[in-house]
Amino acid sequence: MNILDQPIIDSSFIQNLIPQKKPFVMVDKLLYFSRNKVTAGLSVSEENIFTENNVFQAPGLIEHMAQTLALHTGYQYFLKNEAPPTGYLGAIKKVEIHKLPTLGQELETTVTILHEIMGVTLVTIETICEGMIISESEMKTVLAK
């Protein structure tokens, strides 16, 4: 069940939910949120540090996927009126990048939580651009104690 009444597109609010700060912010919208799933968006812009020759590069896409997961944790803690904890990327099990997005395109990345136990979270991630799956990943994160 989606807990959001409508998408959150206030980038300042979004930035308060994740530990990354400008110019390293790779999410600018919260589109869907539930206990086991989150969808975040990103508009590929010329100002983005991972945009090169009008193409959003693979490291940026991977960081966007990881920050979508961080956004899930951050919003979860926001709903509890608590400060979000710092998390670390524990492992990237697989990453498949089928296509790199270009300037002006919109990314929608969905993280599905498979397991969450004792601060360790295992997820699958899928990024869609213009109706096509452009990347997929499995990641594991660990919350700092």
Tab-separated table of N, CA, C and O in Angstrom, residues 42-124:
chain	number	residue	atom	x	y	z
A	42	LEU	N	14.635	10.912	-11.103
A	42	LEU	CA	15.739	11.842	-11.355
A	42	LEU	C	15.598	12.381	-12.763
A	42	LEU	O	15.428	11.612	-13.715
A	43	SER	N	15.677	13.691	-12.897
A	43	SER	CA	15.731	14.329	-14.208
A	43	SER	C	17.199	14.463	-14.575
A	43	SER	O	17.967	15.082	-13.829
A	44	VAL	N	17.594	13.881	-15.696
A	44	VAL	CA	18.990	13.957	-16.124
A	44	VAL	C	19.251	15.388	-16.601
A	44	VAL	O	18.622	15.860	-17.543
A	45	SER	N	20.180	16.061	-15.915
A	45	SER	CA	20.460	17.462	-16.234
A	45	SER	C	21.929	17.656	-16.598
A	45	SER	O	22.786	16.836	-16.269
A	46	GLU	N	22.165	18.760	-17.239
A	46	GLU	CA	23.518	19.121	-17.656
A	46	GLU	C	24.405	19.401	-16.445
A	46	GLU	O	25.605	19.163	-16.474
A	47	GLU	N	23.795	19.879	-15.344
A	47	GLU	CA	24.544	20.218	-14.136
A	47	GLU	C	25.009	18.988	-13.367
A	47	GLU	O	25.883	19.095	-12.513
A	48	ASN	N	24.409	17.843	-13.632
A	48	ASN	CA	24.757	16.641	-12.886
A	48	ASN	C	26.211	16.262	-13.153
A	48	ASN	O	26.645	16.234	-14.308
A	49	ILE	N	26.951	15.942	-12.091
A	49	ILE	CA	28.379	15.645	-12.241
A	49	ILE	C	28.637	14.367	-13.034
A	49	ILE	O	29.753	14.151	-13.500
A	50	PHE	N	27.612	13.531	-13.201
A	50	PHE	CA	27.776	12.300	-13.973
A	50	PHE	C	27.276	12.417	-15.412
A	50	PHE	O	27.269	11.436	-16.147
A	51	THR	N	26.828	13.614	-15.810
A	51	THR	CA	26.418	13.828	-17.192
A	51	THR	C	27.641	14.272	-17.989
A	51	THR	O	28.294	15.258	-17.643
A	52	GLU	N	27.937	13.504	-19.024
A	52	GLU	CA	29.096	13.794	-19.868
A	52	GLU	C	28.670	13.646	-21.325
A	52	GLU	O	28.126	12.613	-21.718
A	53	ASN	N	28.911	14.698	-22.122
A	53	ASN	CA	28.491	14.703	-23.530
A	53	ASN	C	27.010	14.359	-23.670
A	53	ASN	O	26.612	13.564	-24.527
A	54	ASN	N	26.189	14.950	-22.793
A	54	ASN	CA	24.733	14.785	-22.794
A	54	ASN	C	24.254	13.374	-22.439
A	54	ASN	O	23.091	13.037	-22.655
A	55	VAL	N	25.135	12.537	-21.890
A	55	VAL	CA	24.784	11.177	-21.498
A	55	VAL	C	25.059	11.007	-20.004
A	55	VAL	O	26.123	11.369	-19.516
A	56	PHE	N	24.076	10.446	-19.288
A	56	PHE	CA	24.234	10.154	-17.873
A	56	PHE	C	25.033	8.856	-17.764
A	56	PHE	O	24.607	7.806	-18.234
A	57	GLN	N	26.198	8.926	-17.162
A	57	GLN	CA	27.151	7.822	-17.149
A	57	GLN	C	26.775	6.724	-16.142
A	57	GLN	O	26.040	6.955	-15.183
A	58	ALA	N	27.319	5.533	-16.355
A	58	ALA	CA	27.022	4.358	-15.538
A	58	ALA	C	27.244	4.583	-14.033
A	58	ALA	O	26.399	4.174	-13.227
A	59	PRO	N	28.352	5.219	-13.600
A	59	PRO	CA	28.515	5.432	-12.150
A	59	PRO	C	27.370	6.260	-11.553
A	59	PRO	O	26.948	6.005	-10.424
A	60	GLY	N	26.854	7.214	-12.300
A	60	GLY	CA	25.725	8.011	-11.839
A	60	GLY	C	24.462	7.178	-11.716
A	60	GLY	O	23.685	7.340	-10.775
A	61	LEU	N	24.274	6.282	-12.668
A	61	LEU	CA	23.109	5.399	-12.634
A	61	LEU	C	23.164	4.462	-11.419
A	61	LEU	O	22.168	4.275	-10.719
A	62	ILE	N	24.336	3.945	-11.137
A	62	ILE	CA	24.512	3.072	-9.968
A	62	ILE	C	24.289	3.874	-8.679
A	62	ILE	O	23.623	3.408	-7.754
A	63	GLU	N	24.821	5.077	-8.623
A	63	GLU	CA	24.623	5.931	-7.445
A	63	GLU	C	23.147	6.300	-7.297
A	63	GLU	O	22.625	6.337	-6.181
A	64	HIS	N	22.478	6.557	-8.402
A	64	HIS	CA	21.038	6.855	-8.365
A	64	HIS	C	20.269	5.673	-7.757
A	64	HIS	O	19.374	5.862	-6.936
A	65	MET	N	20.637	4.464	-8.139
A	65	MET	CA	19.981	3.274	-7.585
A	65	MET	C	20.221	3.184	-6.078
A	65	MET	O	19.291	2.938	-5.301
A	66	ALA	N	21.468	3.398	-5.654
A	66	ALA	CA	21.803	3.318	-4.228
A	66	ALA	C	21.094	4.416	-3.433
A	66	ALA	O	20.600	4.180	-2.322
A	67	GLN	N	21.003	5.621	-3.988
A	67	GLN	CA	20.339	6.717	-3.281
A	67	GLN	C	18.826	6.515	-3.207
A	67	GLN	O	18.180	7.000	-2.277
A	68	THR	N	18.267	5.791	-4.163
A	68	THR	CA	16.848	5.461	-4.076
A	68	THR	C	16.603	4.605	-2.851
A	68	THR	O	15.641	4.817	-2.103
A	69	LEU	N	17.490	3.656	-2.599
A	69	LEU	CA	17.400	2.831	-1.393
A	69	LEU	C	17.568	3.698	-0.141
A	69	LEU	O	16.822	3.559	0.828
A	70	ALA	N	18.534	4.619	-0.160
A	70	ALA	CA	18.746	5.521	0.979
A	70	ALA	C	17.510	6.381	1.225
A	70	ALA	O	17.156	6.669	2.381
A	71	LEU	N	16.826	6.760	0.161
A	71	LEU	CA	15.613	7.567	0.279
A	71	LEU	C	14.509	6.782	0.991
A	71	LEU	O	13.750	7.340	1.787
A	72	HIS	N	14.436	5.487	0.751
A	72	HIS	CA	13.451	4.653	1.441
A	72	HIS	C	13.697	4.702	2.946
A	72	HIS	O	12.775	4.936	3.736
A	73	THR	N	14.938	4.518	3.341
A	73	THR	CA	15.282	4.554	4.764
A	73	THR	C	15.012	5.938	5.344
A	73	THR	O	14.418	6.068	6.411
A	74	GLY	N	15.434	6.969	4.634
A	74	GLY	CA	15.250	8.338	5.117
A	74	GLY	C	13.795	8.704	5.311
A	74	GLY	O	13.421	9.316	6.322
A	75	TYR	N	12.943	8.320	4.371
A	75	TYR	CA	11.526	8.651	4.485
A	75	TYR	C	10.863	7.832	5.596
A	75	TYR	O	10.001	8.333	6.324
A	76	GLN	N	11.305	6.602	5.739
A	76	GLN	CA	10.792	5.738	6.809
A	76	GLN	C	11.048	6.396	8.175
A	76	GLN	O	10.161	6.444	9.024
A	77	TYR	N	12.249	6.921	8.358
A	77	TYR	CA	12.593	7.573	9.625
A	77	TYR	C	11.884	8.918	9.760
A	77	TYR	O	11.487	9.308	10.861
A	78	PHE	N	11.705	9.637	8.656
A	78	PHE	CA	10.948	10.896	8.675
A	78	PHE	C	9.534	10.653	9.200
A	78	PHE	O	9.022	11.417	10.018
A	79	LEU	N	8.899	9.579	8.739
A	79	LEU	CA	7.539	9.258	9.182
A	79	LEU	C	7.482	8.969	10.679
A	79	LEU	O	6.439	9.162	11.316
A	80	LYS	N	8.594	8.519	11.255
A	80	LYS	CA	8.662	8.240	12.697
A	80	LYS	C	9.186	9.448	13.488
A	80	LYS	O	9.455	9.343	14.675
A	81	ASN	N	9.389	10.585	12.783
A	81	ASN	CA	9.952	11.793	13.407
A	81	ASN	C	11.319	11.539	14.016
A	81	ASN	O	11.643	12.035	15.092
A	82	GLU	N	12.121	10.716	13.339
A	82	GLU	CA	13.475	10.421	13.795
A	82	GLU	C	14.471	10.798	12.708
A	82	GLU	O	14.146	10.771	11.526
A	83	ALA	N	15.679	11.120	13.130
A	83	ALA	CA	16.741	11.427	12.166
A	83	ALA	C	17.146	10.132	11.460
A	83	ALA	O	17.275	9.088	12.102
A	84	PRO	N	17.329	10.207	10.125
A	84	PRO	CA	17.725	8.990	9.406
A	84	PRO	C	19.138	8.565	9.782
A	84	PRO	O	20.025	9.403	9.963
A	85	PRO	N	19.354	7.263	9.919
A	85	PRO	CA	20.696	6.771	10.235
A	85	PRO	C	21.576	6.791	8.993
A	85	PRO	O	21.084	6.862	7.865
A	86	THR	N	22.857	6.716	9.212
A	86	THR	CA	23.789	6.592	8.089
A	86	THR	C	23.849	5.125	7.692
A	86	THR	O	23.897	4.243	8.544
A	87	GLY	N	23.821	4.888	6.393
A	87	GLY	CA	23.927	3.528	5.889
A	87	GLY	C	25.112	3.417	4.954
A	87	GLY	O	25.618	4.420	4.454
A	88	TYR	N	25.555	2.213	4.765
A	88	TYR	CA	26.693	1.961	3.886
A	88	TYR	C	26.308	0.894	2.876
A	88	TYR	O	25.578	-0.046	3.203
A	89	LEU	N	26.821	1.038	1.698
A	89	LEU	CA	26.622	0.022	0.680
A	89	LEU	C	27.519	-1.152	1.035
A	89	LEU	O	28.737	-1.036	1.047
A	90	GLY	N	26.901	-2.269	1.400
A	90	GLY	CA	27.665	-3.435	1.825
A	90	GLY	C	28.152	-4.254	0.651
A	90	GLY	O	29.268	-4.772	0.664
A	91	ALA	N	27.311	-4.367	-0.382
A	91	ALA	CA	27.693	-5.175	-1.544
A	91	ALA	C	26.780	-4.847	-2.714
A	91	ALA	O	25.615	-4.525	-2.534
A	92	ILE	N	27.353	-4.917	-3.892
A	92	ILE	CA	26.582	-4.870	-5.123
A	92	ILE	C	26.742	-6.256	-5.731
A	92	ILE	O	27.833	-6.631	-6.158
A	93	LYS	N	25.660	-7.035	-5.677
A	93	LYS	CA	25.742	-8.410	-6.149
A	93	LYS	C	25.791	-8.468	-7.673
A	93	LYS	O	26.542	-9.232	-8.247
A	94	LYS	N	24.975	-7.635	-8.306
A	94	LYS	CA	24.991	-7.582	-9.766
A	94	LYS	C	24.482	-6.229	-10.219
A	94	LYS	O	23.673	-5.607	-9.537
A	95	VAL	N	24.982	-5.793	-11.354
A	95	VAL	CA	24.469	-4.597	-12.009
A	95	VAL	C	24.444	-4.892	-13.496
A	95	VAL	O	25.442	-5.341	-14.060
A	96	GLU	N	23.301	-4.656	-14.100
A	96	GLU	CA	23.185	-4.765	-15.551
A	96	GLU	C	22.685	-3.429	-16.062
A	96	GLU	O	21.635	-2.959	-15.631
A	97	ILE	N	23.458	-2.816	-16.942
A	97	ILE	CA	23.051	-1.550	-17.547
A	97	ILE	C	22.815	-1.825	-19.021
A	97	ILE	O	23.735	-2.183	-19.756
A	98	HIS	N	21.552	-1.660	-19.420
A	98	HIS	CA	21.162	-1.964	-20.789
A	98	HIS	C	21.278	-0.747	-21.704
A	98	HIS	O	21.513	-0.889	-22.900
A	99	LYS	N	21.110	0.451	-21.122
A	99	LYS	CA	21.144	1.679	-21.914
A	99	LYS	C	21.406	2.843	-20.974
A	99	LYS	O	20.886	2.864	-19.854
A	100	LEU	N	22.182	3.805	-21.420
A	100	LEU	CA	22.429	5.003	-20.625
A	100	LEU	C	21.450	6.096	-21.040
A	100	LEU	O	21.249	6.328	-22.236
A	101	PRO	N	20.834	6.771	-20.067
A	101	PRO	CA	19.896	7.843	-20.395
A	101	PRO	C	20.635	9.101	-20.858
A	101	PRO	O	21.829	9.264	-20.601
A	102	THR	N	19.897	9.975	-21.514
A	102	THR	CA	20.484	11.204	-22.038
A	102	THR	C	19.833	12.430	-21.395
A	102	THR	O	18.818	12.326	-20.706
A	103	LEU	N	20.427	13.551	-21.655
A	103	LEU	CA	19.995	14.836	-21.124
A	103	LEU	C	18.489	15.030	-21.291
A	103	LEU	O	17.949	14.782	-22.361
A	104	GLY	N	17.827	15.421	-20.211
A	104	GLY	CA	16.399	15.705	-20.254
A	104	GLY	C	15.504	14.505	-20.001
A	104	GLY	O	14.305	14.674	-19.789
A	105	GLN	N	16.055	13.310	-19.996
A	105	GLN	CA	15.216	12.138	-19.756
A	105	GLN	C	14.932	11.988	-18.258
A	105	GLN	O	15.700	12.447	-17.418
A	106	GLU	N	13.824	11.334	-17.966
A	106	GLU	CA	13.389	11.089	-16.588
A	106	GLU	C	13.643	9.631	-16.223
A	106	GLU	O	13.251	8.737	-16.968
A	107	LEU	N	14.287	9.428	-15.087
A	107	LEU	CA	14.513	8.076	-14.573
A	107	LEU	C	13.496	7.797	-13.478
A	107	LEU	O	13.178	8.673	-12.673
A	108	GLU	N	12.988	6.570	-13.457
A	108	GLU	CA	12.144	6.090	-12.367
A	108	GLU	C	12.744	4.790	-11.879
A	108	GLU	O	12.806	3.813	-12.624
A	109	THR	N	13.208	4.801	-10.656
A	109	THR	CA	13.881	3.640	-10.097
A	109	THR	C	13.086	3.083	-8.927
A	109	THR	O	12.726	3.822	-8.012
A	110	THR	N	12.823	1.780	-8.995
A	110	THR	CA	12.070	1.104	-7.951
A	110	THR	C	12.960	0.118	-7.223
A	110	THR	O	13.629	-0.713	-7.847
A	111	VAL	N	12.980	0.265	-5.912
A	111	VAL	CA	13.708	-0.650	-5.029
A	111	VAL	C	12.669	-1.526	-4.343
A	111	VAL	O	11.711	-1.010	-3.754
A	112	THR	N	12.872	-2.827	-4.425
A	112	THR	CA	12.019	-3.783	-3.728
A	112	THR	C	12.856	-4.462	-2.652
A	112	THR	O	13.904	-5.044	-2.953
A	113	ILE	N	12.407	-4.352	-1.419
A	113	ILE	CA	13.145	-4.928	-0.303
A	113	ILE	C	12.808	-6.412	-0.199
A	113	ILE	O	11.643	-6.785	-0.055
A	114	LEU	N	13.843	-7.233	-0.282
A	114	LEU	CA	13.669	-8.681	-0.201
A	114	LEU	C	13.763	-9.172	1.239
A	114	LEU	O	12.956	-9.980	1.680
A	115	HIS	N	14.791	-8.682	1.953
A	115	HIS	CA	15.021	-9.079	3.344
A	115	HIS	C	15.591	-7.884	4.099
A	115	HIS	O	16.417	-7.148	3.569
A	116	GLU	N	15.171	-7.755	5.346
A	116	GLU	CA	15.703	-6.701	6.209
A	116	GLU	C	15.806	-7.294	7.601
A	116	GLU	O	14.798	-7.643	8.213
A	117	ILE	N	17.044	-7.449	8.067
A	117	ILE	CA	17.245	-8.047	9.385
A	117	ILE	C	18.496	-7.446	10.036
A	117	ILE	O	19.542	-7.339	9.409
A	118	MET	N	18.343	-7.020	11.280
A	118	MET	CA	19.444	-6.478	12.079
A	118	MET	C	20.261	-5.414	11.342
A	118	MET	O	21.484	-5.405	11.370
A	119	GLY	N	19.571	-4.492	10.676
A	119	GLY	CA	20.247	-3.384	10.002
A	119	GLY	C	20.835	-3.704	8.649
A	119	GLY	O	21.436	-2.855	8.013
A	120	VAL	N	20.666	-4.935	8.178
A	120	VAL	CA	21.156	-5.329	6.855
A	120	VAL	C	19.941	-5.486	5.937
A	120	VAL	O	18.977	-6.161	6.288
A	121	THR	N	20.000	-4.834	4.780
A	121	THR	CA	18.884	-4.862	3.844
A	121	THR	C	19.352	-5.385	2.496
A	121	THR	O	20.345	-4.895	1.944
A	122	LEU	N	18.646	-6.373	1.953
A	122	LEU	CA	18.926	-6.925	0.631
A	122	LEU	C	17.783	-6.512	-0.284
A	122	LEU	O	16.611	-6.691	0.065
A	123	VAL	N	18.134	-5.938	-1.462
A	123	VAL	CA	17.113	-5.397	-2.362
A	123	VAL	C	17.391	-5.758	-3.819
A	123	VAL	O	18.522	-6.091	-4.180
A	124	THR	N	16.334	-5.665	-4.619
A	124	THR	CA	16.482	-5.656	-6.073
A	124	THR	C	16.089	-4.260	-6.524
A	124	THR	O	15.244	-3.603	-5.898
